[in-house]
mmCIF file of N, CA, C and O in Angstrom:
data_model
loop_
_atom_site.group_PDB
_atom_site.id
_atom_site.type_symbol
_atom_site.label_atom_id
_atom_site.label_comp_id
_atom_site.label_asym_id
_atom_site.label_seq_id
_atom_site.Cartn_x
_atom_site.Cartn_y
_atom_site.Cartn_z
ATOM 1 N N MET A 152 131.724 -192.138 -36.887
ATOM 2 C CA MET A 152 131.245 -193.497 -36.767
ATOM 3 C C MET A 152 131.317 -193.952 -35.322
ATOM 4 O O MET A 152 130.385 -193.829 -34.572
ATOM 5 N N ALA A 153 132.428 -194.489 -34.929
ATOM 6 C CA ALA A 153 132.559 -195.100 -33.609
ATOM 7 C C ALA A 153 133.794 -194.562 -32.914
ATOM 8 O O ALA A 153 134.726 -194.100 -33.541
ATOM 9 N N ARG A 154 133.758 -194.654 -31.615
ATOM 10 C CA ARG A 154 134.922 -194.309 -30.807
ATOM 11 C C ARG A 154 135.502 -195.616 -30.302
ATOM 12 O O ARG A 154 134.767 -196.519 -29.920
ATOM 13 N N ALA A 155 136.819 -195.718 -30.308
ATOM 14 C CA ALA A 155 137.450 -196.984 -29.931
ATOM 15 C C ALA A 155 138.441 -196.787 -28.796
ATOM 16 O O ALA A 155 139.115 -195.770 -28.722
ATOM 17 N N LEU A 156 138.519 -197.780 -27.945
ATOM 18 C CA LEU A 156 139.543 -197.858 -26.909
ATOM 19 C C LEU A 156 140.346 -199.114 -27.194
ATOM 20 O O LEU A 156 139.779 -200.200 -27.315
ATOM 21 N N ILE A 157 141.646 -198.950 -27.353
ATOM 22 C CA ILE A 157 142.493 -200.099 -27.641
ATOM 23 C C ILE A 157 143.581 -200.206 -26.580
ATOM 24 O O ILE A 157 144.023 -199.212 -26.023
ATOM 25 N N ASN A 158 143.976 -201.449 -26.304
ATOM 26 C CA ASN A 158 144.997 -201.699 -25.304
ATOM 27 C C ASN A 158 146.018 -202.664 -25.893
ATOM 28 O O ASN A 158 145.704 -203.824 -26.157
ATOM 29 N N VAL A 159 147.225 -202.136 -26.112
ATOM 30 C CA VAL A 159 148.345 -202.913 -26.640
ATOM 31 C C VAL A 159 149.537 -202.611 -25.741
ATOM 32 O O VAL A 159 149.788 -201.444 -25.439
ATOM 33 N N PRO A 160 150.285 -203.612 -25.298
ATOM 34 C CA PRO A 160 151.469 -203.317 -24.489
ATOM 35 C C PRO A 160 152.428 -202.406 -25.264
ATOM 36 O O PRO A 160 152.611 -202.585 -26.467
ATOM 37 N N SER A 161 153.022 -201.440 -24.592
ATOM 38 C CA SER A 161 153.942 -200.531 -25.279
ATOM 39 C C SER A 161 155.287 -201.196 -25.547
ATOM 40 O O SER A 161 155.973 -200.844 -26.499
ATOM 41 N N LYS A 162 155.677 -202.173 -24.707
ATOM 42 C CA LYS A 162 156.952 -202.879 -24.884
ATOM 43 C C LYS A 162 156.768 -204.375 -24.684
ATOM 44 O O LYS A 162 155.901 -204.799 -23.919
ATOM 45 N N ALA A 163 157.595 -205.139 -25.375
ATOM 46 C CA ALA A 163 157.600 -206.599 -25.226
ATOM 47 C C ALA A 163 158.964 -207.118 -25.638
ATOM 48 O O ALA A 163 159.734 -206.417 -26.304
ATOM 49 N N LYS A 164 159.256 -208.343 -25.251
ATOM 50 C CA LYS A 164 160.488 -209.007 -25.674
ATOM 51 C C LYS A 164 160.161 -209.879 -26.889
ATOM 52 O O LYS A 164 159.033 -210.357 -27.026
ATOM 53 N N PRO A 165 161.132 -210.105 -27.761
ATOM 54 C CA PRO A 165 160.873 -210.972 -28.923
ATOM 55 C C PRO A 165 160.354 -212.343 -28.474
ATOM 56 O O PRO A 165 160.894 -212.956 -27.569
ATOM 57 N N GLY A 166 159.291 -212.792 -29.089
ATOM 58 C CA GLY A 166 158.699 -214.086 -28.758
ATOM 59 C C GLY A 166 157.651 -214.044 -27.669
ATOM 60 O O GLY A 166 156.973 -215.046 -27.436
ATOM 61 N N ASP A 167 157.499 -212.908 -26.985
ATOM 62 C CA ASP A 167 156.458 -212.784 -25.956
ATOM 63 C C ASP A 167 155.070 -212.905 -26.581
ATOM 64 O O ASP A 167 154.829 -212.390 -27.675
ATOM 65 N N ILE A 168 154.182 -213.580 -25.879
ATOM 66 C CA ILE A 168 152.779 -213.599 -26.284
ATOM 67 C C ILE A 168 152.125 -212.380 -25.629
ATOM 68 O O ILE A 168 152.188 -212.220 -24.412
ATOM 69 N N ILE A 169 151.542 -211.517 -26.454
ATOM 70 C CA ILE A 169 150.921 -210.295 -25.942
ATOM 71 C C ILE A 169 149.415 -210.356 -26.145
ATOM 72 O O ILE A 169 148.930 -210.934 -27.117
ATOM 73 N N GLU A 170 148.695 -209.769 -25.198
ATOM 74 C CA GLU A 170 147.237 -209.698 -25.303
ATOM 75 C C GLU A 170 146.853 -208.334 -25.852
ATOM 76 O O GLU A 170 147.362 -207.305 -25.404
ATOM 77 N N ILE A 171 145.966 -208.340 -26.813
ATOM 78 C CA ILE A 171 145.478 -207.128 -27.453
ATOM 79 C C ILE A 171 143.983 -207.044 -27.195
ATOM 80 O O ILE A 171 143.259 -208.028 -27.363
ATOM 81 N N LYS A 172 143.528 -205.852 -26.782
ATOM 82 C CA LYS A 172 142.110 -205.658 -26.473
ATOM 83 C C LYS A 172 141.584 -204.454 -27.239
ATOM 84 O O LYS A 172 142.293 -203.461 -27.387
ATOM 85 N N ALA A 173 140.350 -204.562 -27.691
ATOM 86 C CA ALA A 173 139.718 -203.464 -28.418
ATOM 87 C C ALA A 173 138.248 -203.371 -28.017
ATOM 88 O O ALA A 173 137.543 -204.376 -27.982
ATOM 89 N N LEU A 174 137.823 -202.160 -27.704
ATOM 90 C CA LEU A 174 136.425 -201.884 -27.360
ATOM 91 C C LEU A 174 135.949 -200.776 -28.270
ATOM 92 O O LEU A 174 136.574 -199.718 -28.349
ATOM 93 N N VAL A 175 134.862 -201.025 -28.972
ATOM 94 C CA VAL A 175 134.335 -200.028 -29.898
ATOM 95 C C VAL A 175 132.980 -199.543 -29.423
ATOM 96 O O VAL A 175 132.111 -200.344 -29.081
ATOM 97 N N SER A 176 132.817 -198.253 -29.374
ATOM 98 C CA SER A 176 131.543 -197.660 -28.977
ATOM 99 C C SER A 176 130.699 -197.467 -30.240
ATOM 100 O O SER A 176 131.007 -196.625 -31.080
ATOM 101 N N HIS A 177 129.675 -198.291 -30.388
ATOM 102 C CA HIS A 177 128.813 -198.254 -31.578
ATOM 103 C C HIS A 177 127.436 -198.772 -31.158
ATOM 104 O O HIS A 177 127.343 -199.771 -30.458
ATOM 105 N N PRO A 178 126.347 -198.136 -31.596
ATOM 106 C CA PRO A 178 125.010 -198.548 -31.135
ATOM 107 C C PRO A 178 124.557 -199.924 -31.610
ATOM 108 O O PRO A 178 123.722 -200.547 -30.979
ATOM 109 N N MET A 179 125.092 -200.435 -32.715
ATOM 110 C CA MET A 179 124.767 -201.765 -33.221
ATOM 111 C C MET A 179 123.253 -201.980 -33.356
ATOM 112 O O MET A 179 122.665 -202.824 -32.692
ATOM 113 N N GLU A 180 122.635 -201.243 -34.216
ATOM 114 C CA GLU A 180 121.200 -201.383 -34.477
ATOM 115 C C GLU A 180 120.951 -202.616 -35.336
ATOM 116 O O GLU A 180 121.481 -202.739 -36.435
ATOM 117 N N THR A 181 120.146 -203.565 -34.836
ATOM 118 C CA THR A 181 119.967 -204.867 -35.494
ATOM 119 C C THR A 181 119.070 -204.839 -36.729
ATOM 120 O O THR A 181 119.127 -205.743 -37.544
ATOM 121 N N GLY A 182 118.210 -203.853 -36.827
ATOM 122 C CA GLY A 182 117.258 -203.812 -37.933
ATOM 123 C C GLY A 182 115.941 -204.498 -37.611
ATOM 124 O O GLY A 182 115.032 -204.544 -38.431
ATOM 125 N N TYR A 183 115.812 -205.032 -36.389
ATOM 126 C CA TYR A 183 114.589 -205.717 -35.972
ATOM 127 C C TYR A 183 113.715 -204.856 -35.066
ATOM 128 O O TYR A 183 112.585 -205.213 -34.772
ATOM 129 N N ARG A 184 114.231 -203.734 -34.613
ATOM 130 C CA ARG A 184 113.513 -202.873 -33.671
ATOM 131 C C ARG A 184 112.700 -201.839 -34.445
ATOM 132 O O ARG A 184 113.115 -201.370 -35.496
ATOM 133 N N THR A 185 111.528 -201.504 -33.921
ATOM 134 C CA THR A 185 110.714 -200.469 -34.551
ATOM 135 C C THR A 185 110.928 -199.141 -33.832
ATOM 136 O O THR A 185 111.159 -199.091 -32.629
ATOM 137 N N GLY A 186 110.836 -198.069 -34.594
ATOM 138 C CA GLY A 186 110.980 -196.725 -34.056
ATOM 139 C C GLY A 186 109.644 -196.197 -33.568
ATOM 140 O O GLY A 186 108.623 -196.905 -33.598
ATOM 141 N N PRO A 187 109.604 -194.943 -33.126
ATOM 142 C CA PRO A 187 108.369 -194.341 -32.611
ATOM 143 C C PRO A 187 107.225 -194.318 -33.636
ATOM 144 O O PRO A 187 106.055 -194.352 -33.269
ATOM 145 N N ASP A 188 107.583 -194.285 -34.921
ATOM 146 C CA ASP A 188 106.566 -194.259 -35.974
ATOM 147 C C ASP A 188 106.104 -195.656 -36.395
ATOM 148 O O ASP A 188 105.273 -195.811 -37.282
ATOM 149 N N GLY A 189 106.643 -196.699 -35.776
ATOM 150 C CA GLY A 189 106.265 -198.073 -36.091
ATOM 151 C C GLY A 189 107.077 -198.703 -37.205
ATOM 152 O O GLY A 189 106.958 -199.899 -37.459
ATOM 153 N N ALA A 190 107.904 -197.903 -37.874
ATOM 154 C CA ALA A 190 108.739 -198.432 -38.958
ATOM 155 C C ALA A 190 110.014 -199.057 -38.371
ATOM 156 O O ALA A 190 110.481 -198.655 -37.307
ATOM 157 N N LEU A 191 110.547 -200.037 -39.082
ATOM 158 C CA LEU A 191 111.792 -200.667 -38.637
ATOM 159 C C LEU A 191 112.941 -199.667 -38.707
ATOM 160 O O LEU A 191 113.079 -198.930 -39.682
ATOM 161 N N VAL A 192 113.753 -199.663 -37.667
ATOM 162 C CA VAL A 192 114.965 -198.847 -37.657
ATOM 163 C C VAL A 192 115.987 -199.589 -38.517
ATOM 164 O O VAL A 192 116.205 -200.787 -38.311
ATOM 165 N N PRO A 193 116.596 -198.915 -39.488
ATOM 166 C CA PRO A 193 117.531 -199.612 -40.382
ATOM 167 C C PRO A 193 118.704 -200.246 -39.629
ATOM 168 O O PRO A 193 119.210 -199.688 -38.660
ATOM 169 N N ARG A 194 119.116 -201.404 -40.104
ATOM 170 C CA ARG A 194 120.244 -202.112 -39.507
ATOM 171 C C ARG A 194 121.524 -201.292 -39.691
ATOM 172 O O ARG A 194 121.787 -200.742 -40.760
ATOM 173 N N ASP A 195 122.323 -201.208 -38.646
ATOM 174 C CA ASP A 195 123.623 -200.554 -38.702
ATOM 175 C C ASP A 195 124.517 -201.191 -37.645
ATOM 176 O O ASP A 195 124.512 -200.794 -36.489
ATOM 177 N N ILE A 196 125.244 -202.216 -38.056
ATOM 178 C CA ILE A 196 126.151 -202.900 -37.133
ATOM 179 C C ILE A 196 127.572 -202.842 -37.703
ATOM 180 O O ILE A 196 127.769 -202.606 -38.895
ATOM 181 N N ILE A 197 128.537 -203.031 -36.834
ATOM 182 C CA ILE A 197 129.898 -203.250 -37.306
ATOM 183 C C ILE A 197 129.906 -204.677 -37.842
ATOM 184 O O ILE A 197 129.590 -205.614 -37.120
ATOM 185 N N ASN A 198 130.208 -204.824 -39.113
ATOM 186 C CA ASN A 198 130.149 -206.167 -39.685
ATOM 187 C C ASN A 198 131.520 -206.771 -39.954
ATOM 188 O O ASN A 198 131.628 -207.950 -40.236
ATOM 189 N N ARG A 199 132.572 -205.974 -39.826
ATOM 190 C CA ARG A 199 133.922 -206.493 -40.097
ATOM 191 C C ARG A 199 134.932 -205.815 -39.180
ATOM 192 O O ARG A 199 134.915 -204.600 -39.015
ATOM 193 N N PHE A 200 135.788 -206.616 -38.575
ATOM 194 C CA PHE A 200 136.891 -206.134 -37.752
ATOM 195 C C PHE A 200 138.166 -206.767 -38.289
ATOM 196 O O PHE A 200 138.188 -207.957 -38.595
ATOM 197 N N LEU A 201 139.211 -205.965 -38.408
ATOM 198 C CA LEU A 201 140.481 -206.453 -38.930
ATOM 199 C C LEU A 201 141.621 -205.821 -38.141
ATOM 200 O O LEU A 201 141.607 -204.620 -37.875
ATOM 201 N N CYS A 202 142.601 -206.632 -37.752
ATOM 202 C CA CYS A 202 143.776 -206.141 -37.040
ATOM 203 C C CYS A 202 145.023 -206.595 -37.791
ATOM 204 O O CYS A 202 145.141 -207.770 -38.144
ATOM 205 N N THR A 203 145.938 -205.651 -38.032
ATOM 206 C CA THR A 203 147.194 -205.968 -38.705
ATOM 207 C C THR A 203 148.372 -205.557 -37.831
ATOM 208 O O THR A 203 148.278 -204.631 -37.040
ATOM 209 N N TYR A 204 149.469 -206.276 -37.982
ATOM 210 C CA TYR A 204 150.716 -206.011 -37.264
ATOM 211 C C TYR A 204 151.763 -205.774 -38.346
ATOM 212 O O TYR A 204 152.118 -206.691 -39.076
ATOM 213 N N ASN A 205 152.211 -204.528 -38.468
ATOM 214 C CA ASN A 205 153.136 -204.126 -39.541
ATOM 215 C C ASN A 205 152.612 -204.548 -40.914
ATOM 216 O O ASN A 205 153.343 -205.064 -41.756
ATOM 217 N N GLY A 206 151.316 -204.365 -41.119
ATOM 218 C CA GLY A 206 150.694 -204.641 -42.408
ATOM 219 C C GLY A 206 150.246 -206.079 -42.626
ATOM 220 O O GLY A 206 149.554 -206.366 -43.599
ATOM 221 N N GLU A 207 150.604 -206.988 -41.735
ATOM 222 C CA GLU A 207 150.209 -208.391 -41.876
ATOM 223 C C GLU A 207 149.003 -208.679 -40.982
ATOM 224 O O GLU A 207 149.012 -208.377 -39.788
ATOM 225 N N GLU A 208 147.972 -209.266 -41.558
ATOM 226 C CA GLU A 208 146.761 -209.574 -40.795
ATOM 227 C C GLU A 208 147.055 -210.597 -39.700
ATOM 228 O O GLU A 208 147.618 -211.654 -39.963
ATOM 229 N N ILE A 209 146.667 -210.233 -38.454
ATOM 230 C CA ILE A 209 146.860 -211.167 -37.335
ATOM 231 C C ILE A 209 145.539 -211.626 -36.736
ATOM 232 O O ILE A 209 145.493 -212.629 -36.034
ATOM 233 N N PHE A 210 144.461 -210.892 -37.011
ATOM 234 C CA PHE A 210 143.156 -211.283 -36.486
ATOM 235 C C PHE A 210 142.089 -210.577 -37.305
ATOM 236 O O PHE A 210 142.241 -209.412 -37.672
ATOM 237 N N SER A 211 140.990 -211.293 -37.584
ATOM 238 C CA SER A 211 139.840 -210.675 -38.234
ATOM 239 C C SER A 211 138.579 -211.371 -37.752
ATOM 240 O O SER A 211 138.631 -212.514 -37.292
ATOM 241 N N ALA A 212 137.478 -210.660 -37.838
ATOM 242 C CA ALA A 212 136.193 -211.230 -37.420
ATOM 243 C C ALA A 212 135.075 -210.611 -38.243
ATOM 244 O O ALA A 212 135.096 -209.412 -38.527
ATOM 245 N N ASP A 213 134.116 -211.455 -38.624
ATOM 246 C CA ASP A 213 132.876 -210.992 -39.225
ATOM 247 C C ASP A 213 131.846 -210.982 -38.109
ATOM 248 O O ASP A 213 131.673 -211.982 -37.411
ATOM 249 N N LEU A 214 131.161 -209.853 -37.941
ATOM 250 C CA LEU A 214 130.184 -209.705 -36.870
ATOM 251 C C LEU A 214 128.774 -209.712 -37.456
ATOM 252 O O LEU A 214 128.558 -209.284 -38.584
ATOM 253 N N PHE A 215 127.809 -210.183 -36.660
ATOM 254 C CA PHE A 215 126.438 -210.349 -37.113
ATOM 255 C C PHE A 215 125.482 -209.660 -36.143
ATOM 256 O O PHE A 215 125.889 -209.257 -35.055
ATOM 257 N N PRO A 216 124.181 -209.537 -36.487
ATOM 258 C CA PRO A 216 123.244 -208.787 -35.652
ATOM 259 C C PRO A 216 123.159 -209.222 -34.192
ATOM 260 O O PRO A 216 122.787 -208.432 -33.346
ATOM 261 N N ALA A 217 123.520 -210.439 -33.858
ATOM 262 C CA ALA A 217 123.432 -210.887 -32.469
ATOM 263 C C ALA A 217 124.537 -210.304 -31.583
ATOM 264 O O ALA A 217 124.492 -210.456 -30.373
ATOM 265 N N ILE A 218 125.519 -209.633 -32.176
ATOM 266 C CA ILE A 218 126.611 -209.043 -31.387
ATOM 267 C C ILE A 218 126.062 -207.884 -30.546
ATOM 268 O O ILE A 218 125.153 -207.173 -30.961
ATOM 269 N N ALA A 219 126.585 -207.722 -29.363
ATOM 270 C CA ALA A 219 126.131 -206.664 -28.459
ATOM 271 C C ALA A 219 126.595 -205.293 -28.939
ATOM 272 O O ALA A 219 127.564 -205.176 -29.683
ATOM 273 N N ALA A 220 125.899 -204.277 -28.474
ATOM 274 C CA ALA A 220 126.365 -202.909 -28.701
ATOM 275 C C ALA A 220 127.708 -202.767 -28.000
ATOM 276 O O ALA A 220 127.998 -203.449 -27.020
ATOM 277 N N ASN A 221 128.559 -201.902 -28.515
ATOM 278 C CA ASN A 221 129.881 -201.651 -27.940
ATOM 279 C C ASN A 221 130.692 -202.942 -27.796
ATOM 280 O O ASN A 221 131.117 -203.312 -26.701
ATOM 281 N N PRO A 222 130.941 -203.650 -28.895
ATOM 282 C CA PRO A 222 131.622 -204.935 -28.807
ATOM 283 C C PRO A 222 133.055 -204.826 -28.277
ATOM 284 O O PRO A 222 133.772 -203.872 -28.573
ATOM 285 N N PHE A 223 133.440 -205.824 -27.496
ATOM 286 C CA PHE A 223 134.776 -205.945 -26.928
ATOM 287 C C PHE A 223 135.432 -207.180 -27.517
ATOM 288 O O PHE A 223 134.857 -208.264 -27.481
ATOM 289 N N LEU A 224 136.619 -207.015 -28.084
ATOM 290 C CA LEU A 224 137.356 -208.123 -28.677
ATOM 291 C C LEU A 224 138.717 -208.230 -27.991
ATOM 292 O O LEU A 224 139.365 -207.216 -27.736
ATOM 293 N N SER A 225 139.133 -209.449 -27.702
ATOM 294 C CA SER A 225 140.421 -209.694 -27.069
ATOM 295 C C SER A 225 141.062 -210.902 -27.742
ATOM 296 O O SER A 225 140.398 -211.910 -27.965
ATOM 297 N N PHE A 226 142.340 -210.791 -28.052
ATOM 298 C CA PHE A 226 143.057 -211.883 -28.701
ATOM 299 C C PHE A 226 144.545 -211.735 -28.400
ATOM 300 O O PHE A 226 144.980 -210.728 -27.852
ATOM 301 N N THR A 227 145.326 -212.743 -28.741
ATOM 302 C CA THR A 227 146.761 -212.711 -28.493
ATOM 303 C C THR A 227 147.528 -212.865 -29.804
ATOM 304 O O THR A 227 147.003 -213.382 -30.791
ATOM 305 N N THR A 228 148.779 -212.429 -29.758
ATOM 306 C CA THR A 228 149.694 -212.625 -30.873
ATOM 307 C C THR A 228 151.100 -212.687 -30.297
ATOM 308 O O THR A 228 151.313 -212.390 -29.126
ATOM 309 N N VAL A 229 152.047 -213.048 -31.122
ATOM 310 C CA VAL A 229 153.444 -213.122 -30.698
ATOM 311 C C VAL A 229 154.151 -211.844 -31.125
ATOM 312 O O VAL A 229 154.059 -211.425 -32.283
ATOM 313 N N ALA A 230 154.841 -211.207 -30.183
ATOM 314 C CA ALA A 230 155.624 -210.008 -30.493
ATOM 315 C C ALA A 230 156.863 -210.427 -31.280
ATOM 316 O O ALA A 230 157.681 -211.195 -30.785
ATOM 317 N N THR A 231 156.974 -209.962 -32.502
ATOM 318 C CA THR A 231 158.100 -210.360 -33.351
ATOM 319 C C THR A 231 159.059 -209.211 -33.626
ATOM 320 O O THR A 231 160.259 -209.413 -33.698
ATOM 321 N N GLU A 232 158.502 -208.017 -33.808
ATOM 322 C CA GLU A 232 159.332 -206.853 -34.121
ATOM 323 C C GLU A 232 158.588 -205.583 -33.738
ATOM 324 O O GLU A 232 157.368 -205.592 -33.585
ATOM 325 N N SER A 233 159.339 -204.506 -33.560
ATOM 326 C CA SER A 233 158.709 -203.218 -33.262
ATOM 327 C C SER A 233 157.885 -202.784 -34.455
ATOM 328 O O SER A 233 158.200 -203.112 -35.599
ATOM 329 N N GLY A 234 156.826 -202.054 -34.177
ATOM 330 C CA GLY A 234 156.023 -201.567 -35.290
ATOM 331 C C GLY A 234 154.646 -201.126 -34.877
ATOM 332 O O GLY A 234 154.372 -200.827 -33.713
ATOM 333 N N ARG A 235 153.763 -201.102 -35.867
ATOM 334 C CA ARG A 235 152.407 -200.575 -35.703
ATOM 335 C C ARG A 235 151.382 -201.695 -35.754
ATOM 336 O O ARG A 235 151.425 -202.554 -36.627
ATOM 337 N N ILE A 236 150.458 -201.638 -34.805
ATOM 338 C CA ILE A 236 149.300 -202.528 -34.821
ATOM 339 C C ILE A 236 148.108 -201.654 -35.178
ATOM 340 O O ILE A 236 147.853 -200.648 -34.524
ATOM 341 N N ALA A 237 147.425 -202.019 -36.244
ATOM 342 C CA ALA A 237 146.301 -201.221 -36.750
ATOM 343 C C ALA A 237 144.993 -201.991 -36.593
ATOM 344 O O ALA A 237 144.944 -203.194 -36.832
ATOM 345 N N PHE A 238 143.961 -201.277 -36.186
ATOM 346 C CA PHE A 238 142.622 -201.835 -35.969
ATOM 347 C C PHE A 238 141.669 -201.127 -36.917
ATOM 348 O O PHE A 238 141.660 -199.903 -36.986
ATOM 349 N N ARG A 239 140.840 -201.893 -37.610
ATOM 350 C CA ARG A 239 139.881 -201.285 -38.538
ATOM 351 C C ARG A 239 138.519 -201.945 -38.379
ATOM 352 O O ARG A 239 138.417 -203.168 -38.375
ATOM 353 N N TRP A 240 137.487 -201.111 -38.241
ATOM 354 C CA TRP A 240 136.108 -201.558 -38.150
ATOM 355 C C TRP A 240 135.355 -200.984 -39.325
ATOM 356 O O TRP A 240 135.541 -199.829 -39.699
ATOM 357 N N ILE A 241 134.454 -201.780 -39.909
ATOM 358 C CA ILE A 241 133.617 -201.320 -41.013
ATOM 359 C C ILE A 241 132.176 -201.638 -40.648
ATOM 360 O O ILE A 241 131.859 -202.747 -40.226
ATOM 361 N N ASP A 242 131.272 -200.637 -40.813
ATOM 362 C CA ASP A 242 129.874 -200.877 -40.480
ATOM 363 C C ASP A 242 129.022 -201.019 -41.731
ATOM 364 O O ASP A 242 129.518 -200.937 -42.858
ATOM 365 N N ASP A 243 127.728 -201.251 -41.535
ATOM 366 C CA ASP A 243 126.804 -201.475 -42.655
ATOM 367 C C ASP A 243 126.673 -200.272 -43.581
ATOM 368 O O ASP A 243 126.289 -200.425 -44.731
ATOM 369 N N LYS A 244 126.971 -199.094 -43.085
ATOM 370 C CA LYS A 244 126.897 -197.889 -43.916
ATOM 371 C C LYS A 244 128.156 -197.705 -44.751
ATOM 372 O O LYS A 244 128.274 -196.763 -45.508
ATOM 373 N N GLY A 245 129.122 -198.621 -44.574
ATOM 374 C CA GLY A 245 130.371 -198.536 -45.311
ATOM 375 C C GLY A 245 131.389 -197.619 -44.651
ATOM 376 O O GLY A 245 132.474 -197.413 -45.191
ATOM 377 N N GLN A 246 131.060 -197.083 -43.490
ATOM 378 C CA GLN A 246 131.992 -196.216 -42.784
ATOM 379 C C GLN A 246 133.056 -197.064 -42.112
ATOM 380 O O GLN A 246 132.759 -198.101 -41.527
ATOM 381 N N ALA A 247 134.291 -196.622 -42.208
ATOM 382 C CA ALA A 247 135.405 -197.341 -41.598
ATOM 383 C C ALA A 247 136.037 -196.467 -40.529
ATOM 384 O O ALA A 247 136.068 -195.246 -40.642
ATOM 385 N N HIS A 248 136.513 -197.115 -39.496
ATOM 386 C CA HIS A 248 137.198 -196.425 -38.398
ATOM 387 C C HIS A 248 138.539 -197.112 -38.212
ATOM 388 O O HIS A 248 138.608 -198.340 -38.162
ATOM 389 N N LEU A 249 139.607 -196.323 -38.143
ATOM 390 C CA LEU A 249 140.951 -196.860 -38.011
ATOM 391 C C LEU A 249 141.620 -196.295 -36.773
ATOM 392 O O LEU A 249 141.575 -195.088 -36.535
ATOM 393 N N GLU A 250 142.204 -197.169 -35.980
ATOM 394 C CA GLU A 250 143.003 -196.785 -34.812
ATOM 395 C C GLU A 250 144.322 -197.533 -34.915
ATOM 396 O O GLU A 250 144.372 -198.654 -35.443
ATOM 397 N N THR A 251 145.389 -196.932 -34.411
ATOM 398 C CA THR A 251 146.691 -197.599 -34.425
ATOM 399 C C THR A 251 147.363 -197.487 -33.063
ATOM 400 O O THR A 251 147.054 -196.586 -32.279
ATOM 401 N N ALA A 252 148.272 -198.406 -32.810
ATOM 402 C CA ALA A 252 149.084 -198.384 -31.599
ATOM 403 C C ALA A 252 150.490 -198.857 -31.980
ATOM 404 O O ALA A 252 150.643 -199.683 -32.882
ATOM 405 N N GLU A 253 151.475 -198.333 -31.293
ATOM 406 C CA GLU A 253 152.866 -198.720 -31.545
ATOM 407 C C GLU A 253 153.327 -199.670 -30.443
ATOM 408 O O GLU A 253 152.951 -199.525 -29.293
ATOM 409 N N ILE A 254 154.174 -200.621 -30.826
ATOM 410 C CA ILE A 254 154.783 -201.531 -29.866
ATOM 411 C C ILE A 254 156.289 -201.578 -30.137
ATOM 412 O O ILE A 254 156.715 -201.588 -31.294
ATOM 413 N N VAL A 255 157.070 -201.563 -29.058
ATOM 414 C CA VAL A 255 158.516 -201.660 -29.153
ATOM 415 C C VAL A 255 158.913 -203.054 -28.676
ATOM 416 O O VAL A 255 158.588 -203.444 -27.559
ATOM 417 N N VAL A 256 159.598 -203.794 -29.538
ATOM 418 C CA VAL A 256 160.050 -205.144 -29.207
ATOM 419 C C VAL A 256 161.565 -205.104 -29.088
ATOM 420 O O VAL A 256 162.262 -204.789 -30.053
ATOM 421 N N GLU A 257 162.057 -205.369 -27.860
ATOM 422 C CA GLU A 257 163.510 -205.344 -27.624
ATOM 423 C C GLU A 257 163.923 -206.339 -26.585
ATOM 424 O O GLU A 257 163.208 -206.723 -25.739
#
């Protein structure tokens, strides 16, 4: 499906506000473009993004055809405990891509 680059601080102190960044490499075909044969190219966009911190949802977004190819998302959260931050993207074909990062809070 897609290749992802994620940026999560490896360490933080309890209560620190941390910035999380995610870049997904995906062509994001809108469904409005015609191919060489004149037929519409089927729509294939990432339509759902979800981020969890130790299993608890901290950020989610529904994406629509106006989103650019290779979308970049950036958001913040509060570092509460060490654990795993998981990123999941789902596209129109139902394919899901999962990436994870670990953070140590001390």
